[in-house]
Amino acid sequence: MWSGLPDQNLGCFFYPYLRSVDKSVIVYDTNTENILHTLTQHTRYVTTCAFAPNILLLATGSMDKTVNIWQFDMERLCQARSAEDHLKHFTEDWSEDDVSAWLCAQDLKDLVDIFKMNNIDGRELLNLTKESLADDLKIESLGLRNKVLRKIEELRTKVKTLSSEIPDEFICPITRELMQDPVIASDGYSYEKEAIENWISKKKRTSPMTNLVLPSTVLTPNRTLKMAINRWLETYQK
């Protein structure tokens, strides 16, 4: 059973999930699927819950005839999503909410509203400079600006290192980027799904790799390759 809404204002997304069989409630991050809290105080099956995202309160009801009210710590919830978790996708593809979660993980949650107000996504984040932090984002504190720049530089280094070590077979021949949704075309090669669909939609019936006519426009998900990419990303993070 699901209840409540994610807290989008601070970039942390989480849901309570009822496990009535073992009389517990699990609160987990919907982006990383990491468990944030396991609530086990009920003595009989949990039958309902209600979540108030703006004030971070969770109410749970049980067949033990009690209702428990839980107050969550925003800082701990934000810290549960570490920056390392986000490196499984390229930072350039981060949404504004991903950037907000990264700020929380870097102990910069006070800047979340400023970054959201200026629509800072992953690409914008990596392009921030000392001047843009001061002039565009109006961050007055020199120390705070320097801290943000140091964290961004660390992130750039990690992204650069990750990019340089990607196995060739994980790279889409069209975009030259790491594939997230690889598919096999009728030429036998794998491509990023969106890239090859765009290629075909422009009436290019030839293979991007061989330049020969594609016998078919049918695309087959390459689940084996996708699993290999995910395993490589997990290994790299460790």
PDB file of C-alpha atoms in Angstrom:
ATOM      1  CA  MET A   1       0.000   0.000   0.000  1.00  0.00           C
ATOM      2  CA  TRP A   2       1.313   3.461  -0.935  1.00  0.00           C
ATOM      3  CA  SER A   3       0.518   6.778   0.645  1.00  0.00           C
ATOM      4  CA  GLY A   4       1.668  10.382   0.553  1.00  0.00           C
ATOM      5  CA  LEU A   5       3.719  12.501  -1.790  1.00  0.00           C
ATOM      6  CA  PRO A   6       7.470  13.023  -2.207  1.00  0.00           C
ATOM      7  CA  ASP A   7       9.040  16.129  -0.726  1.00  0.00           C
ATOM      8  CA  GLN A   8      10.093  17.921  -3.904  1.00  0.00           C
ATOM      9  CA  ASN A   9      11.001  21.225  -2.278  1.00  0.00           C
ATOM     10  CA  LEU A  10      14.252  19.928  -0.832  1.00  0.00           C
ATOM     11  CA  GLY A  11      15.101  17.425  -3.514  1.00  0.00           C
ATOM     12  CA  CYS A  12      14.581  14.299  -1.431  1.00  0.00           C
ATOM     13  CA  PHE A  13      12.055  11.775  -2.700  1.00  0.00           C
ATOM     14  CA  PHE A  14      10.835   9.051  -0.389  1.00  0.00           C
ATOM     15  CA  TYR A  15       7.768   6.919   0.208  1.00  0.00           C
ATOM     16  CA  PRO A  16       6.490   4.820   3.079  1.00  0.00           C
ATOM     17  CA  TYR A  17       5.679   1.219   2.170  1.00  0.00           C
ATOM     18  CA  LEU A  18       3.599  -1.071   4.368  1.00  0.00           C
ATOM     19  CA  ARG A  19       4.774  -4.587   5.042  1.00  0.00           C
ATOM     20  CA  SER A  20       1.827  -5.897   6.980  1.00  0.00           C
ATOM     21  CA  VAL A  21       3.184  -9.443   7.075  1.00  0.00           C
ATOM     22  CA  ASP A  22       6.013  -8.508   9.452  1.00  0.00           C
ATOM     23  CA  LYS A  23       4.151  -5.566  11.073  1.00  0.00           C
ATOM     24  CA  SER A  24       6.645  -2.973   9.821  1.00  0.00           C
ATOM     25  CA  VAL A  25       6.726   0.149   7.668  1.00  0.00           C
ATOM     26  CA  ILE A  26       9.694   0.796   5.394  1.00  0.00           C
ATOM     27  CA  VAL A  27      10.556   4.305   4.206  1.00  0.00           C
ATOM     28  CA  TYR A  28      12.800   4.285   1.165  1.00  0.00           C
ATOM     29  CA  ASP A  29      14.254   6.619  -1.455  1.00  0.00           C
ATOM     30  CA  THR A  30      12.358   6.231  -4.731  1.00  0.00           C
ATOM     31  CA  ASN A  31      15.379   7.218  -6.843  1.00  0.00           C
ATOM     32  CA  THR A  32      18.026   4.931  -5.370  1.00  0.00           C
ATOM     33  CA  GLU A  33      15.678   2.350  -3.771  1.00  0.00           C
ATOM     34  CA  ASN A  34      17.784   2.630  -0.620  1.00  0.00           C
ATOM     35  CA  ILE A  35      15.999   1.939   2.666  1.00  0.00           C
ATOM     36  CA  LEU A  36      16.009   5.057   4.850  1.00  0.00           C
ATOM     37  CA  HIS A  37      14.044   3.817   7.878  1.00  0.00           C
ATOM     38  CA  THR A  38      12.352   0.634   9.081  1.00  0.00           C
ATOM     39  CA  LEU A  39       9.590   1.308  11.609  1.00  0.00           C
ATOM     40  CA  THR A  40       8.727  -1.734  13.723  1.00  0.00           C
ATOM     41  CA  GLN A  41       6.909  -0.411  16.755  1.00  0.00           C
ATOM     42  CA  HIS A  42       3.477  -1.854  15.893  1.00  0.00           C
ATOM     43  CA  THR A  43       2.606  -5.199  17.493  1.00  0.00           C
ATOM     44  CA  ARG A  44       0.051  -6.301  14.873  1.00  0.00           C
ATOM     45  CA  TYR A  45      -0.426  -5.872  11.135  1.00  0.00           C
ATOM     46  CA  VAL A  46      -0.065  -2.338   9.783  1.00  0.00           C
ATOM     47  CA  THR A  47      -3.106  -1.479   7.686  1.00  0.00           C
ATOM     48  CA  THR A  48      -2.730   2.166   6.671  1.00  0.00           C
ATOM     49  CA  CYS A  49      -0.435   5.151   6.587  1.00  0.00           C
ATOM     50  CA  ALA A  50      -0.633   8.827   5.667  1.00  0.00           C
ATOM     51  CA  PHE A  51       2.294  11.057   4.781  1.00  0.00           C
ATOM     52  CA  ALA A  52       2.502  14.867   5.099  1.00  0.00           C
ATOM     53  CA  PRO A  53       5.484  15.878   2.908  1.00  0.00           C
ATOM     54  CA  ASN A  54       5.576  19.557   3.810  1.00  0.00           C
ATOM     55  CA  ILE A  55       6.112  18.925   7.508  1.00  0.00           C
ATOM     56  CA  LEU A  56       7.645  15.435   7.193  1.00  0.00           C
ATOM     57  CA  LEU A  57       5.143  13.613   9.372  1.00  0.00           C
ATOM     58  CA  LEU A  58       4.053  10.024   8.845  1.00  0.00           C
ATOM     59  CA  ALA A  59       1.041   8.474  10.550  1.00  0.00           C
ATOM     60  CA  THR A  60       0.672   4.676  10.657  1.00  0.00           C
ATOM     61  CA  GLY A  61      -2.346   2.705  11.815  1.00  0.00           C
ATOM     62  CA  SER A  62      -2.406  -0.918  12.884  1.00  0.00           C
ATOM     63  CA  MET A  63      -4.689  -3.740  13.940  1.00  0.00           C
ATOM     64  CA  ASP A  64      -3.155  -3.298  17.395  1.00  0.00           C
ATOM     65  CA  LYS A  65      -5.621  -0.360  17.659  1.00  0.00           C
ATOM     66  CA  THR A  66      -2.909   2.298  17.787  1.00  0.00           C
ATOM     67  CA  VAL A  67      -1.855   5.170  15.542  1.00  0.00           C
ATOM     68  CA  ASN A  68       1.797   6.212  15.593  1.00  0.00           C
ATOM     69  CA  ILE A  69       3.029   9.628  14.426  1.00  0.00           C
ATOM     70  CA  TRP A  70       6.598   9.783  13.108  1.00  0.00           C
ATOM     71  CA  GLN A  71       8.698  12.935  12.666  1.00  0.00           C
ATOM     72  CA  PHE A  72      11.538  12.660  10.129  1.00  0.00           C
ATOM     73  CA  ASP A  73      14.887  14.437  10.167  1.00  0.00           C
ATOM     74  CA  MET A  74      15.271  16.224   6.819  1.00  0.00           C
ATOM     75  CA  GLU A  75      19.055  16.364   7.061  1.00  0.00           C
ATOM     76  CA  ARG A  76      19.398  12.631   7.578  1.00  0.00           C
ATOM     77  CA  LEU A  77      17.008  11.884   4.741  1.00  0.00           C
ATOM     78  CA  CYS A  78      18.987  14.076   2.369  1.00  0.00           C
ATOM     79  CA  GLN A  79      22.296  12.595   3.423  1.00  0.00           C
ATOM     80  CA  ALA A  80      20.972   9.125   2.671  1.00  0.00           C
ATOM     81  CA  ARG A  81      21.315   9.957  -1.001  1.00  0.00           C
ATOM     82  CA  SER A  82      25.046  10.282  -1.396  1.00  0.00           C
ATOM     83  CA  ALA A  83      26.753  11.876  -4.353  1.00  0.00           C
ATOM     84  CA  GLU A  84      28.264   8.516  -5.247  1.00  0.00           C
ATOM     85  CA  ASP A  85      24.810   7.110  -5.922  1.00  0.00           C
ATOM     86  CA  HIS A  86      24.288   9.652  -8.665  1.00  0.00           C
ATOM     87  CA  LEU A  87      27.440   8.759 -10.575  1.00  0.00           C
ATOM     88  CA  LYS A  88      25.632   5.780 -12.098  1.00  0.00           C
ATOM     89  CA  HIS A  89      24.308   8.339 -14.584  1.00  0.00           C
ATOM     90  CA  PHE A  90      26.303  11.105 -16.155  1.00  0.00           C
ATOM     91  CA  THR A  91      26.080  14.345 -14.260  1.00  0.00           C
ATOM     92  CA  GLU A  92      25.180  16.201 -17.450  1.00  0.00           C
ATOM     93  CA  ASP A  93      21.878  14.311 -17.437  1.00  0.00           C
ATOM     94  CA  TRP A  94      20.948  15.266 -13.886  1.00  0.00           C
ATOM     95  CA  SER A  95      17.610  16.958 -13.388  1.00  0.00           C
ATOM     96  CA  GLU A  96      17.171  19.943 -11.085  1.00  0.00           C
ATOM     97  CA  ASP A  97      16.019  17.510  -8.390  1.00  0.00           C
ATOM     98  CA  ASP A  98      19.196  15.442  -8.794  1.00  0.00           C
ATOM     99  CA  VAL A  99      21.234  18.614  -8.295  1.00  0.00           C
ATOM    100  CA  SER A 100      19.203  19.393  -5.165  1.00  0.00           C
ATOM    101  CA  ALA A 101      19.927  15.931  -3.767  1.00  0.00           C
ATOM    102  CA  TRP A 102      23.630  16.386  -4.539  1.00  0.00           C
ATOM    103  CA  LEU A 103      23.635  19.688  -2.645  1.00  0.00           C
ATOM    104  CA  CYS A 104      22.070  17.941   0.356  1.00  0.00           C
ATOM    105  CA  ALA A 105      24.760  15.246   0.241  1.00  0.00           C
ATOM    106  CA  GLN A 106      27.482  17.923   0.165  1.00  0.00           C
ATOM    107  CA  ASP A 107      26.055  19.668   3.257  1.00  0.00           C
ATOM    108  CA  LEU A 108      24.899  22.554   1.050  1.00  0.00           C
ATOM    109  CA  LYS A 109      21.159  22.116   1.486  1.00  0.00           C
ATOM    110  CA  ASP A 110      20.747  25.836   2.236  1.00  0.00           C
ATOM    111  CA  LEU A 111      21.468  26.489  -1.458  1.00  0.00           C
ATOM    112  CA  VAL A 112      18.728  24.189  -2.787  1.00  0.00           C
ATOM    113  CA  ASP A 113      16.149  26.948  -3.209  1.00  0.00           C
ATOM    114  CA  ILE A 114      18.652  29.237  -4.960  1.00  0.00           C
ATOM    115  CA  PHE A 115      19.670  26.542  -7.419  1.00  0.00           C
ATOM    116  CA  LYS A 116      16.053  25.577  -8.097  1.00  0.00           C
ATOM    117  CA  MET A 117      15.074  29.211  -8.613  1.00  0.00           C
ATOM    118  CA  ASN A 118      17.779  29.472 -11.268  1.00  0.00           C
ATOM    119  CA  ASN A 119      16.896  26.124 -12.888  1.00  0.00           C
ATOM    120  CA  ILE A 120      20.328  24.605 -12.336  1.00  0.00           C
ATOM    121  CA  ASP A 121      20.404  21.098 -13.790  1.00  0.00           C
ATOM    122  CA  GLY A 122      23.424  18.827 -14.226  1.00  0.00           C
ATOM    123  CA  ARG A 123      24.805  20.536 -17.300  1.00  0.00           C
ATOM    124  CA  GLU A 124      24.426  23.982 -15.743  1.00  0.00           C
ATOM    125  CA  LEU A 125      26.020  22.739 -12.523  1.00  0.00           C
ATOM    126  CA  LEU A 126      29.211  21.656 -14.275  1.00  0.00           C
ATOM    127  CA  ASN A 127      29.436  25.016 -16.056  1.00  0.00           C
ATOM    128  CA  LEU A 128      29.149  27.165 -12.936  1.00  0.00           C
ATOM    129  CA  THR A 129      32.033  29.580 -12.324  1.00  0.00           C
ATOM    130  CA  LYS A 130      33.123  31.930  -9.576  1.00  0.00           C
ATOM    131  CA  GLU A 131      31.517  34.782 -11.486  1.00  0.00           C
ATOM    132  CA  SER A 132      28.199  33.041 -12.116  1.00  0.00           C
ATOM    133  CA  LEU A 133      27.887  32.011  -8.465  1.00  0.00           C
ATOM    134  CA  ALA A 134      28.349  35.626  -7.397  1.00  0.00           C
ATOM    135  CA  ASP A 135      26.585  37.521 -10.199  1.00  0.00           C
ATOM    136  CA  ASP A 136      23.819  35.157 -11.312  1.00  0.00           C
ATOM    137  CA  LEU A 137      23.064  33.083  -8.210  1.00  0.00           C
ATOM    138  CA  LYS A 138      23.819  36.000  -5.855  1.00  0.00           C
ATOM    139  CA  ILE A 139      25.758  33.886  -3.360  1.00  0.00           C
ATOM    140  CA  GLU A 140      27.392  36.647  -1.319  1.00  0.00           C
ATOM    141  CA  SER A 141      29.642  34.616   0.967  1.00  0.00           C
ATOM    142  CA  LEU A 142      33.111  34.149  -0.542  1.00  0.00           C
ATOM    143  CA  GLY A 143      33.723  31.105   1.627  1.00  0.00           C
ATOM    144  CA  LEU A 144      30.469  29.492   0.512  1.00  0.00           C
ATOM    145  CA  ARG A 145      31.224  30.191  -3.161  1.00  0.00           C
ATOM    146  CA  ASN A 146      34.659  28.624  -2.785  1.00  0.00           C
ATOM    147  CA  LYS A 147      33.169  25.553  -1.105  1.00  0.00           C
ATOM    148  CA  VAL A 148      30.667  25.098  -3.942  1.00  0.00           C
ATOM    149  CA  LEU A 149      33.429  25.473  -6.539  1.00  0.00           C
ATOM    150  CA  ARG A 150      35.594  22.870  -4.784  1.00  0.00           C
ATOM    151  CA  LYS A 151      32.716  20.388  -4.720  1.00  0.00           C
ATOM    152  CA  ILE A 152      31.946  21.031  -8.397  1.00  0.00           C
ATOM    153  CA  GLU A 153      35.603  20.543  -9.324  1.00  0.00           C
ATOM    154  CA  GLU A 154      35.628  17.216  -7.460  1.00  0.00           C
ATOM    155  CA  LEU A 155      32.539  16.227  -9.403  1.00  0.00           C
ATOM    156  CA  ARG A 156      34.100  17.249 -12.722  1.00  0.00           C
ATOM    157  CA  THR A 157      37.147  15.119 -11.937  1.00  0.00           C
ATOM    158  CA  LYS A 158      35.005  12.079 -11.132  1.00  0.00           C
ATOM    159  CA  VAL A 159      32.944  12.515 -14.289  1.00  0.00           C
ATOM    160  CA  LYS A 160      36.076  12.939 -16.424  1.00  0.00           C
ATOM    161  CA  THR A 161      37.662   9.831 -14.931  1.00  0.00           C
ATOM    162  CA  LEU A 162      34.485   7.823 -15.406  1.00  0.00           C
ATOM    163  CA  SER A 163      34.146   8.955 -19.024  1.00  0.00           C
ATOM    164  CA  SER A 164      37.734   8.028 -19.900  1.00  0.00           C
ATOM    165  CA  GLU A 165      37.390   4.478 -18.574  1.00  0.00           C
ATOM    166  CA  ILE A 166      34.135   3.426 -20.253  1.00  0.00           C
ATOM    167  CA  PRO A 167      34.572   0.200 -22.273  1.00  0.00           C
ATOM    168  CA  ASP A 168      34.116   0.799 -26.018  1.00  0.00           C
ATOM    169  CA  GLU A 169      31.273  -1.719 -26.254  1.00  0.00           C
ATOM    170  CA  PHE A 170      29.242   0.389 -23.806  1.00  0.00           C
ATOM    171  CA  ILE A 171      29.442   3.459 -26.047  1.00  0.00           C
ATOM    172  CA  CYS A 172      26.667   4.233 -28.530  1.00  0.00           C
ATOM    173  CA  PRO A 173      28.148   4.498 -32.059  1.00  0.00           C
ATOM    174  CA  ILE A 174      25.864   7.458 -32.809  1.00  0.00           C
ATOM    175  CA  THR A 175      26.069   9.614 -29.682  1.00  0.00           C
ATOM    176  CA  ARG A 176      29.507   8.406 -28.507  1.00  0.00           C
ATOM    177  CA  GLU A 177      28.094   8.362 -24.973  1.00  0.00           C
ATOM    178  CA  LEU A 178      27.431   5.620 -22.437  1.00  0.00           C
ATOM    179  CA  MET A 179      24.251   3.760 -23.362  1.00  0.00           C
ATOM    180  CA  GLN A 180      21.411   3.719 -20.846  1.00  0.00           C
ATOM    181  CA  ASP A 181      18.813   1.900 -22.941  1.00  0.00           C
ATOM    182  CA  PRO A 182      20.726  -0.194 -25.512  1.00  0.00           C
ATOM    183  CA  VAL A 183      18.879  -1.903 -28.363  1.00  0.00           C
ATOM    184  CA  ILE A 184      20.045  -4.171 -31.168  1.00  0.00           C
ATOM    185  CA  ALA A 185      19.282  -3.042 -34.719  1.00  0.00           C
ATOM    186  CA  SER A 186      18.931  -5.353 -37.704  1.00  0.00           C
ATOM    187  CA  ASP A 187      22.583  -4.720 -38.630  1.00  0.00           C
ATOM    188  CA  GLY A 188      23.596  -6.617 -35.490  1.00  0.00           C
ATOM    189  CA  TYR A 189      25.019  -3.570 -33.685  1.00  0.00           C
ATOM    190  CA  SER A 190      23.768  -2.029 -30.445  1.00  0.00           C
ATOM    191  CA  TYR A 191      22.751   1.619 -30.125  1.00  0.00           C
ATOM    192  CA  GLU A 192      21.130   3.935 -27.605  1.00  0.00           C
ATOM    193  CA  LYS A 193      17.417   3.463 -28.286  1.00  0.00           C
ATOM    194  CA  GLU A 194      16.538   7.134 -28.685  1.00  0.00           C
ATOM    195  CA  ALA A 195      19.534   7.764 -30.947  1.00  0.00           C
ATOM    196  CA  ILE A 196      18.799   4.953 -33.410  1.00  0.00           C
ATOM    197  CA  GLU A 197      15.079   5.801 -33.402  1.00  0.00           C
ATOM    198  CA  ASN A 198      15.943   9.378 -34.358  1.00  0.00           C
ATOM    199  CA  TRP A 199      18.317   8.073 -37.025  1.00  0.00           C
ATOM    200  CA  ILE A 200      15.608   5.904 -38.555  1.00  0.00           C
ATOM    201  CA  SER A 201      12.904   8.585 -38.241  1.00  0.00           C
ATOM    202  CA  LYS A 202      14.964  10.842 -40.495  1.00  0.00           C
ATOM    203  CA  LYS A 203      14.488   8.231 -43.238  1.00  0.00           C
ATOM    204  CA  LYS A 204      18.019   6.943 -42.937  1.00  0.00           C
ATOM    205  CA  ARG A 205      17.456   3.301 -43.685  1.00  0.00           C
ATOM    206  CA  THR A 206      21.180   2.620 -43.729  1.00  0.00           C
ATOM    207  CA  SER A 207      23.247   1.248 -40.865  1.00  0.00           C
ATOM    208  CA  PRO A 208      25.226   3.871 -38.941  1.00  0.00           C
ATOM    209  CA  MET A 209      28.063   1.333 -38.740  1.00  0.00           C
ATOM    210  CA  THR A 210      28.152  -0.327 -42.179  1.00  0.00           C
ATOM    211  CA  ASN A 211      26.289   2.214 -44.329  1.00  0.00           C
ATOM    212  CA  LEU A 212      24.353  -0.706 -45.812  1.00  0.00           C
ATOM    213  CA  VAL A 213      20.560  -0.714 -46.059  1.00  0.00           C
ATOM    214  CA  LEU A 214      18.896  -1.953 -42.879  1.00  0.00           C
ATOM    215  CA  PRO A 215      16.793  -5.027 -43.677  1.00  0.00           C
ATOM    216  CA  SER A 216      14.366  -4.062 -40.921  1.00  0.00           C
ATOM    217  CA  THR A 217      13.644  -1.152 -38.595  1.00  0.00           C
ATOM    218  CA  VAL A 218      12.748  -3.457 -35.705  1.00  0.00           C
ATOM    219  CA  LEU A 219      14.776  -2.730 -32.547  1.00  0.00           C
ATOM    220  CA  THR A 220      15.319  -5.371 -29.875  1.00  0.00           C
ATOM    221  CA  PRO A 221      16.196  -4.443 -26.267  1.00  0.00           C
ATOM    222  CA  ASN A 222      19.726  -5.589 -25.437  1.00  0.00           C
ATOM    223  CA  ARG A 223      19.109  -6.595 -21.844  1.00  0.00           C
ATOM    224  CA  THR A 224      22.406  -8.456 -21.550  1.00  0.00           C
ATOM    225  CA  LEU A 225      24.365  -5.341 -22.491  1.00  0.00           C
ATOM    226  CA  LYS A 226      22.279  -3.168 -20.180  1.00  0.00           C
ATOM    227  CA  MET A 227      22.986  -5.512 -17.264  1.00  0.00           C
ATOM    228  CA  ALA A 228      26.708  -5.452 -18.091  1.00  0.00           C
ATOM    229  CA  ILE A 229      26.699  -1.643 -18.111  1.00  0.00           C
ATOM    230  CA  ASN A 230      24.906  -1.523 -14.767  1.00  0.00           C
ATOM    231  CA  ARG A 231      27.362  -4.017 -13.244  1.00  0.00           C
ATOM    232  CA  TRP A 232      30.306  -1.965 -14.516  1.00  0.00           C
ATOM    233  CA  LEU A 233      28.856   1.204 -13.019  1.00  0.00           C
ATOM    234  CA  GLU A 234      28.290  -0.490  -9.664  1.00  0.00           C
ATOM    235  CA  THR A 235      31.833  -1.857  -9.656  1.00  0.00           C
ATOM    236  CA  TYR A 236      33.266   1.516 -10.560  1.00  0.00           C
ATOM    237  CA  GLN A 237      31.416   3.207  -7.711  1.00  0.00           C
ATOM    238  CA  LYS A 238      32.929   0.782  -5.205  1.00  0.00           C
TER     239      LYS A 238
END
